[in-house]
Coordinates of C-alpha atoms in Angstrom, one line a residue:
Chain A
M100 CA 18.1 18.9 36.6
T101 CA 17.1 22.1 36.1
E102 CA 13.8 23.4 35.4
I103 CA 12.8 23.8 30.5
K104 CA 12.4 27.8 30.8
S105 CA 9.0 27.4 27.7
N106 CA 8.0 31.0 26.2
A107 CA 4.3 30.2 25.2
Q108 CA 2.1 28.1 27.0
L109 CA -1.0 25.9 25.5
D110 CA -3.6 24.0 27.5
L111 CA -5.1 21.1 25.3
R112 CA -6.6 19.4 27.1
G113 CA -9.7 18.2 26.0
V114 CA -9.4 19.8 22.5
M115 CA -9.9 16.6 19.8
C116 CA -7.1 15.4 17.0
P117 CA -6.0 16.6 14.6
I118 CA -7.2 20.8 15.7
N119 CA -4.8 20.3 18.8
F120 CA -1.7 19.9 16.5
V121 CA -3.4 22.7 13.8
K122 CA -3.4 24.3 17.3
T123 CA 0.1 23.9 18.8
K124 CA 1.0 24.9 15.0
L125 CA 0.0 27.9 14.8
K126 CA 1.4 28.3 18.0
L127 CA 4.8 27.6 17.4
E128 CA 4.3 29.9 14.8
T129 CA 4.3 32.5 16.5
L130 CA 7.5 31.7 18.6
E131 CA 11.0 32.0 16.6
A132 CA 13.9 28.8 15.9
G133 CA 14.9 27.7 19.5
E134 CA 11.8 28.8 21.9
V135 CA 10.5 27.4 23.6
L136 CA 6.3 26.0 23.6
E137 CA 4.6 24.8 26.7
L138 CA 2.4 22.4 26.0
V139 CA -0.7 19.3 27.3
L140 CA -1.7 16.7 25.9
D141 CA -4.4 14.2 27.0
S142 CA -3.7 10.5 26.6
G143 CA -5.3 8.4 24.3
E144 CA -5.6 9.4 20.7
P145 CA -3.7 13.1 21.4
I146 CA -0.1 11.8 23.1
Q147 CA -0.5 8.8 20.5
N148 CA -0.5 11.8 17.6
V149 CA 1.0 14.7 18.4
P150 CA 4.4 14.3 19.2
K151 CA 4.8 12.4 16.1
S152 CA 3.5 15.4 14.0
I153 CA 5.2 17.5 15.6
K154 CA 8.7 15.4 15.3
E155 CA 7.7 15.9 11.4
E156 CA 7.3 18.4 11.3
G157 CA 11.4 19.9 12.2
H158 CA 10.7 20.3 15.8
K159 CA 12.1 18.7 18.9
I160 CA 10.6 17.6 22.2
L161 CA 12.9 18.6 24.9
E162 CA 10.5 17.5 28.1
V163 CA 6.6 14.5 28.1
K164 CA 5.8 14.8 31.6
K165 CA 3.2 12.0 33.1
E166 CA 0.5 14.2 35.3
G167 CA -2.5 11.8 35.8
D168 CA -3.9 11.3 32.4
H169 CA -2.5 13.4 30.7
F170 CA 1.3 14.4 29.4
R171 CA 3.5 18.6 30.1
L172 CA 5.7 18.0 27.0
K173 CA 8.3 21.1 26.8
V174 CA 9.0 21.9 22.6
Q175 CA 11.1 23.4 20.7
K176 CA 11.0 24.6 18.4
G177 CA 12.8 23.8 15.0
Chain B
M237 CA -9.8 -11.5 -37.2
T238 CA -11.3 -12.6 -34.2
D239 CA -9.7 -11.7 -30.7
H240 CA -9.5 -14.4 -28.3
F241 CA -8.7 -11.6 -25.8
I242 CA -11.8 -8.5 -25.6
E243 CA -13.1 -10.3 -22.1
D244 CA -16.6 -11.1 -22.5
K245 CA -18.7 -11.2 -18.9
T246 CA -22.2 -11.5 -20.3
T247 CA -21.2 -13.9 -22.4
K248 CA -18.6 -15.9 -23.8
V249 CA -18.5 -14.2 -27.2
N250 CA -15.4 -14.1 -28.9
V251 CA -16.1 -10.3 -31.2
N252 CA -15.6 -10.7 -34.9
L253 CA -13.2 -7.8 -35.9
D254 CA -13.4 -8.8 -39.3
N255 CA -16.0 -6.0 -40.4
I256 CA -14.3 -3.0 -39.5
G257 CA -13.2 -2.1 -42.2
E258 CA -9.2 -0.8 -40.9
R259 CA -7.2 -3.8 -39.0
V260 CA -7.1 -3.6 -35.5
D261 CA -3.5 -4.4 -34.8
F262 CA -3.6 -5.9 -31.5
N263 CA -0.6 -6.7 -30.6
D264 CA -0.2 -3.4 -27.9
L265 CA -3.3 -4.7 -26.8
K266 CA -2.2 -8.5 -25.9
S267 CA -3.0 -8.2 -22.9
G268 CA -6.8 -7.0 -23.3
G269 CA -7.9 -4.2 -20.9
F270 CA -11.6 -4.4 -22.9
I271 CA -14.4 -5.0 -20.7
K272 CA -17.9 -7.1 -23.1
Q273 CA -20.1 -4.3 -20.7
R274 CA -24.6 -5.0 -21.3
Q275 CA -25.1 -2.5 -23.8
K276 CA -24.5 -4.4 -27.8
D277 CA -21.6 -2.6 -29.4
L278 CA -20.1 -1.4 -26.4
F279 CA -17.4 -2.2 -24.7
A280 CA -15.2 -1.0 -20.9
V281 CA -12.0 -0.1 -21.6
R282 CA -10.2 -0.2 -18.2
L283 CA -6.3 2.0 -18.4
R284 CA -3.6 0.5 -17.3
C285 CA -2.6 3.2 -13.9
P286 CA -0.5 1.0 -11.3
G287 CA -0.8 1.6 -7.7
G288 CA -3.3 4.7 -8.5
R289 CA -1.2 7.3 -9.6
M290 CA -1.1 9.4 -12.2
E291 CA 0.1 12.9 -13.0
T292 CA -2.4 15.6 -12.8
K293 CA -1.6 17.0 -17.1
K294 CA -2.2 12.8 -18.2
L295 CA -5.2 13.1 -16.3
V296 CA -6.6 15.8 -17.8
E297 CA -5.3 14.5 -21.6
I298 CA -7.1 11.2 -20.4
S299 CA -10.3 13.1 -19.1
K300 CA -10.6 14.3 -23.4
I301 CA -10.6 11.7 -24.6
A302 CA -13.0 9.5 -22.7
D303 CA -14.9 13.0 -23.2
K304 CA -14.9 12.0 -26.8
Y305 CA -15.5 8.7 -26.9
S306 CA -17.6 7.8 -24.0
K307 CA -20.6 7.8 -25.5
K308 CA -22.7 8.6 -21.8
G309 CA -19.6 11.0 -21.0
V310 CA -18.7 9.5 -18.4
V311 CA -15.7 6.9 -16.0
H312 CA -15.2 4.8 -13.4
F313 CA -12.6 4.3 -10.6
S314 CA -11.9 0.6 -10.8
F315 CA -11.7 -1.4 -7.4
R316 CA -8.2 -1.6 -8.3
Q317 CA -7.5 1.2 -8.5
S318 CA -7.7 2.0 -12.3
L319 CA -10.0 4.4 -14.6
E320 CA -12.2 2.5 -16.4
I321 CA -13.9 5.2 -19.7
L322 CA -17.2 3.2 -20.7
Y323 CA -19.7 2.6 -23.0
V324 CA -17.2 2.7 -26.0
D325 CA -18.0 1.7 -29.4
Y326 CA -15.7 -1.6 -30.1
K327 CA -15.1 0.0 -34.1
E328 CA -13.7 3.0 -32.0
F329 CA -11.3 -0.3 -30.6
R330 CA -8.4 1.4 -33.5
N331 CA -8.9 5.0 -32.3
I332 CA -9.3 5.3 -29.1
V333 CA -5.7 3.8 -28.5
A334 CA -3.5 5.0 -30.7
E335 CA -4.8 9.0 -28.6
L336 CA -4.2 6.8 -25.5
E337 CA -0.9 5.3 -26.5
K338 CA 0.0 9.3 -28.0
I339 CA -0.1 10.4 -24.0
G340 CA 1.6 7.7 -23.1
Q341 CA -2.1 5.6 -21.8
K342 CA -1.5 2.0 -22.1
V343 CA -5.0 0.1 -21.8
A344 CA -5.1 -2.3 -18.6
S345 CA -4.9 -6.4 -18.6
C346 CA -8.1 -8.9 -17.4
G347 CA -8.0 -12.7 -17.8
P348 CA -5.1 -15.1 -16.7
R349 CA -2.5 -13.3 -16.7
V350 CA -0.8 -10.0 -13.5
R351 CA -3.3 -7.8 -13.2
V352 CA -1.6 -3.7 -13.1
P353 CA -0.9 -4.1 -8.7
T354 CA -2.5 -1.9 -6.7
A355 CA -1.1 0.4 -4.0
C356 CA -1.4 2.3 -1.1
G357 CA 0.4 5.9 -1.0
G358 CA 3.5 4.5 0.4
C359 CA 6.1 6.0 2.2
E360 CA 7.0 8.7 -0.4
Y361 CA 3.7 11.3 1.4
N362 CA 1.9 8.3 3.9
P363 CA 2.8 9.1 7.6
N364 CA 1.9 6.2 9.1
G365 CA 4.2 4.2 5.4
L366 CA 7.1 2.4 5.8
T367 CA 7.8 1.5 2.5
D368 CA 7.6 2.5 -0.9
T369 CA 5.1 1.0 -2.5
Q370 CA 4.2 3.0 -5.2
G371 CA 7.8 2.8 -6.6
M372 CA 7.2 -1.0 -6.5
A373 CA 3.7 -0.4 -7.6
G374 CA 5.9 1.1 -10.3
M375 CA 8.8 -1.5 -11.1
V376 CA 6.2 -4.8 -10.8
D377 CA 4.5 -3.0 -13.2
Q378 CA 7.0 -2.6 -16.0
K379 CA 8.1 -6.3 -15.3
F380 CA 5.2 -8.3 -14.4
F381 CA 2.2 -6.9 -16.3
G382 CA 0.4 -8.8 -18.6
T383 CA 3.2 -12.3 -18.0
P384 CA -0.2 -15.4 -18.8
T385 CA -0.7 -17.1 -15.6
P386 CA -3.8 -19.9 -15.0
H387 CA -5.9 -17.4 -13.4
K388 CA -5.8 -14.1 -12.9
F389 CA -2.8 -12.7 -10.3
K390 CA -3.4 -9.8 -8.6
T391 CA -0.3 -8.2 -6.2
S392 CA -1.0 -5.0 -4.1
F393 CA 1.8 -2.5 -1.5
S394 CA 0.9 -1.5 1.5
G395 CA 2.8 0.3 3.1
C396 CA 2.3 -0.5 7.2
P397 CA -0.1 -2.7 9.5
I398 CA -2.6 -0.7 8.7
D399 CA -3.2 -1.7 5.0
C400 CA -4.8 -0.5 2.9
A401 CA -3.6 -2.2 0.3
R402 CA -6.0 -5.4 1.4
T403 CA -2.7 -7.3 1.0
K404 CA -4.3 -10.2 2.7
E405 CA -6.6 -10.7 0.5
M406 CA -4.7 -11.2 -2.5
D407 CA -2.5 -13.4 -4.6
F408 CA 0.5 -12.1 -3.7
G409 CA 0.6 -9.1 -1.5
F410 CA 3.4 -6.8 0.4
Q411 CA 2.7 -5.3 3.0
G412 CA 5.6 -2.5 5.0
I413 CA 7.6 -2.9 8.2
V414 CA 10.1 -2.2 10.6
E415 CA 12.1 -3.4 13.2
P416 CA 12.7 -1.1 16.0
V417 CA 15.7 -1.6 18.5
W418 CA 15.6 0.3 21.6
E419 CA 19.6 2.0 23.2
D420 CA 18.2 2.6 27.0
P421 CA 21.3 5.7 27.7
L422 CA 18.9 7.8 25.1
C423 CA 15.9 6.6 26.6
T424 CA 14.6 9.2 29.8
G425 CA 11.3 7.4 30.8
C426 CA 8.8 9.9 29.7
T427 CA 6.7 7.1 28.9
I428 CA 5.0 8.2 25.4
C429 CA 6.2 4.6 23.3
S430 CA 3.6 2.7 25.4
E431 CA 1.3 5.5 25.0
A432 CA 1.6 5.7 21.3
C433 CA 1.9 1.4 20.7
K434 CA -1.8 0.5 20.5
E435 CA -1.2 -3.3 20.1
D436 CA 0.2 -3.2 24.4
A437 CA 4.0 -4.8 23.8
I438 CA 5.2 -2.0 24.8
V439 CA 3.6 -0.8 29.1
S440 CA 6.6 1.9 31.1
D441 CA 8.7 0.6 34.6
P442 CA 6.4 2.0 37.1
D443 CA 9.5 3.4 39.1
T444 CA 12.0 4.2 35.9
G445 CA 8.9 4.9 33.1
K446 CA 11.6 2.3 30.6
P447 CA 9.5 0.1 28.4
I448 CA 9.4 -3.8 28.4
F449 CA 9.0 -5.0 25.9
D450 CA 6.4 -7.5 24.8
P451 CA 7.7 -9.2 21.7
K452 CA 4.8 -11.4 20.6
K453 CA 2.3 -8.4 21.0
C454 CA 4.7 -6.2 18.2
I455 CA 2.8 -5.8 14.1
F456 CA 6.5 -3.6 13.9
C457 CA 4.3 -0.5 12.5
G458 CA 7.2 1.9 13.9
D459 CA 3.8 3.8 16.0
C460 CA 7.4 4.0 19.0
I461 CA 9.6 5.7 16.6
R462 CA 7.9 7.9 15.5
A463 CA 6.5 8.7 18.4
C464 CA 10.0 8.8 20.8
P465 CA 11.6 12.4 21.6
T466 CA 14.2 11.4 21.7
E467 CA 15.3 8.9 19.2
A468 CA 15.8 6.0 21.6
W469 CA 13.9 3.6 19.7
K470 CA 15.3 3.6 16.6
P471 CA 14.3 2.1 13.2
K472 CA 16.4 -1.8 12.8
R473 CA 15.5 -2.2 9.7
Y474 CA 12.3 -1.8 7.1
G475 CA 11.0 -4.6 4.7
H476 CA 8.2 -6.9 3.9
I477 CA 6.0 -9.6 5.7
V478 CA 5.0 -11.1 2.1
R479 CA 1.3 -12.7 1.3
I480 CA 0.6 -15.6 -0.8
G481 CA -3.2 -17.3 -1.5
G482 CA -5.5 -14.5 -0.4
K483 CA -8.0 -13.3 -2.9
H484 CA -11.9 -11.8 -2.6
G485 CA -14.7 -13.0 -4.9
R486 CA -18.0 -15.2 -3.9
H487 CA -15.4 -17.7 -1.3
P488 CA -12.9 -15.4 -0.5
M489 CA -9.6 -16.9 1.3
E490 CA -7.2 -14.7 3.3
A491 CA -4.3 -15.3 2.9
L492 CA -0.5 -16.9 4.3
E493 CA 2.2 -15.4 5.2
V494 CA 5.3 -16.6 3.9
C495 CA 8.1 -14.6 5.1
T496 CA 8.8 -11.2 7.0
F497 CA 10.7 -8.7 6.4
L498 CA 11.5 -9.4 2.6
P499 CA 14.1 -6.7 1.8
D500 CA 13.2 -3.6 -1.4
D501 CA 15.2 -5.7 -3.5
K502 CA 14.1 -9.6 -3.3
V503 CA 10.1 -7.8 -4.2
A504 CA 10.3 -8.8 -8.0
E505 CA 12.9 -12.3 -7.8
A506 CA 10.3 -13.2 -5.0
I507 CA 7.0 -12.0 -8.0
E508 CA 9.4 -14.3 -10.7
K509 CA 9.9 -17.1 -8.0
T510 CA 6.1 -17.6 -6.6
V511 CA 4.7 -16.8 -10.9
E512 CA 7.4 -20.1 -11.9
W513 CA 5.5 -22.0 -9.0
Y514 CA 1.9 -20.7 -10.4
N515 CA 2.4 -21.9 -13.8
A516 CA 4.3 -25.0 -12.8
N517 CA 1.5 -26.7 -10.4
G518 CA -1.7 -24.6 -11.0
K519 CA -4.5 -25.6 -12.8
R520 CA -5.9 -24.1 -15.2
G521 CA -8.3 -21.3 -14.1
E522 CA -7.5 -22.3 -10.6
R523 CA -6.2 -18.9 -8.0
I524 CA -3.0 -19.9 -6.5
G525 CA -4.5 -20.6 -3.3
N526 CA -6.5 -22.8 -4.1
T527 CA -2.5 -25.0 -5.9
I528 CA -1.0 -23.9 -2.3
K529 CA -4.1 -25.6 -0.2
R530 CA -4.3 -29.1 -3.3
V531 CA -0.3 -29.0 -3.4
G532 CA 0.6 -27.8 0.3
V533 CA 2.7 -24.1 1.4
Q534 CA 6.1 -26.3 2.1
K535 CA 6.8 -27.4 -1.0
Y536 CA 5.8 -23.3 -2.1
L537 CA 8.1 -22.5 1.1
D538 CA 10.9 -24.7 -0.3
F539 CA 10.7 -23.8 -3.7
M540 CA 11.3 -20.0 -2.2
E541 CA 13.3 -20.9 0.0
P542 CA 16.8 -19.0 -2.1
V543 CA 14.4 -16.0 -2.1
F544 CA 12.9 -15.8 1.1
K545 CA 15.8 -17.0 3.2
H546 CA 17.1 -12.8 2.2
G547 CA 14.3 -11.9 5.3
S548 CA 12.7 -13.4 7.8
P549 CA 9.9 -17.0 9.3
V550 CA 7.6 -16.1 9.8
N551 CA 7.5 -16.6 13.3
Y552 CA 9.8 -13.4 14.0
L553 CA 10.5 -11.6 17.2
A554 CA 11.8 -8.0 18.2
P555 CA 14.3 -8.5 20.5
G556 CA 13.3 -4.2 21.3
V557 CA 14.6 -3.9 23.9

């Protein structure tokens, strides 16, 4: 599988809901449609909630990797 | 004229309206909605607000009317989502009803009859919502408002298993659910669904990351469907868990689940038939939960079979994976 290149990164470890989603949203606003944001989210509430909200706002989650107690996501702006 | 529909919470004294001078037309008010206060001659006027939703323009007009007729200039948001205008003199009933009528606002109900339904926000704008609870509440209000029953008959609609509208405490409650199905070819083994599932109904295979589903734990909330990035988890069907015989009050009772996945278009029939059964079997002043205890739930289920067969049994398990 070829590596999906990301245009921006955001490390949201330790950032609580819903601030993590708000930060994601603001970062996505700086990108063009089709560009990719790389996110790091804690397990538990953040990974339960943020991906749902990202989908609801019309963006696409291209890749999810579990790395210990956090997740690395690649999100394509819709 | 003595109107027996006026509910007197303090003493059981009927209110004599003969001396008001003008005839009060209680045909429009046949379902009550006037609740006696402690204070002499003053009543709370309960408005009919199904699902607790109201257009802002109407709210502005109601606030003007409330300001005019409430001797203390206060309203109360009732526990069943309806606005109550407090401190209204009964001699003003005719006028306040006429003014409310002009803006399309009806007065609510008291006593032994089908009450105004309550509902959460539902699928229209709540991200957790699975059913159109507001639409349902409006429909039930239109069709069944004020229908006489042996005792009060409260209905409610919750859009998801969080059950904000407390269907477990209603005479007849409907709670939204969704059946999840999973398609292997679309799954990338990302494990988000097992993180999203708060019921531990999904664990991820340690090697492939793909879901291992325990249908006995699934409560049909749809978190897996919403969380899945690749649409491998999909909604198969939506419907309602139907609960009967709950109440709060002095002696609370938890409702019984009598059907799952009842489709939207069978809700009205379920209410109609349940009210019919309640009127045939209930004693005056007996809540339907106690009628069911006395008569037996199986008798009720047999009667409801033509409706509930359109849903699934209460022990239904999703095939899932």
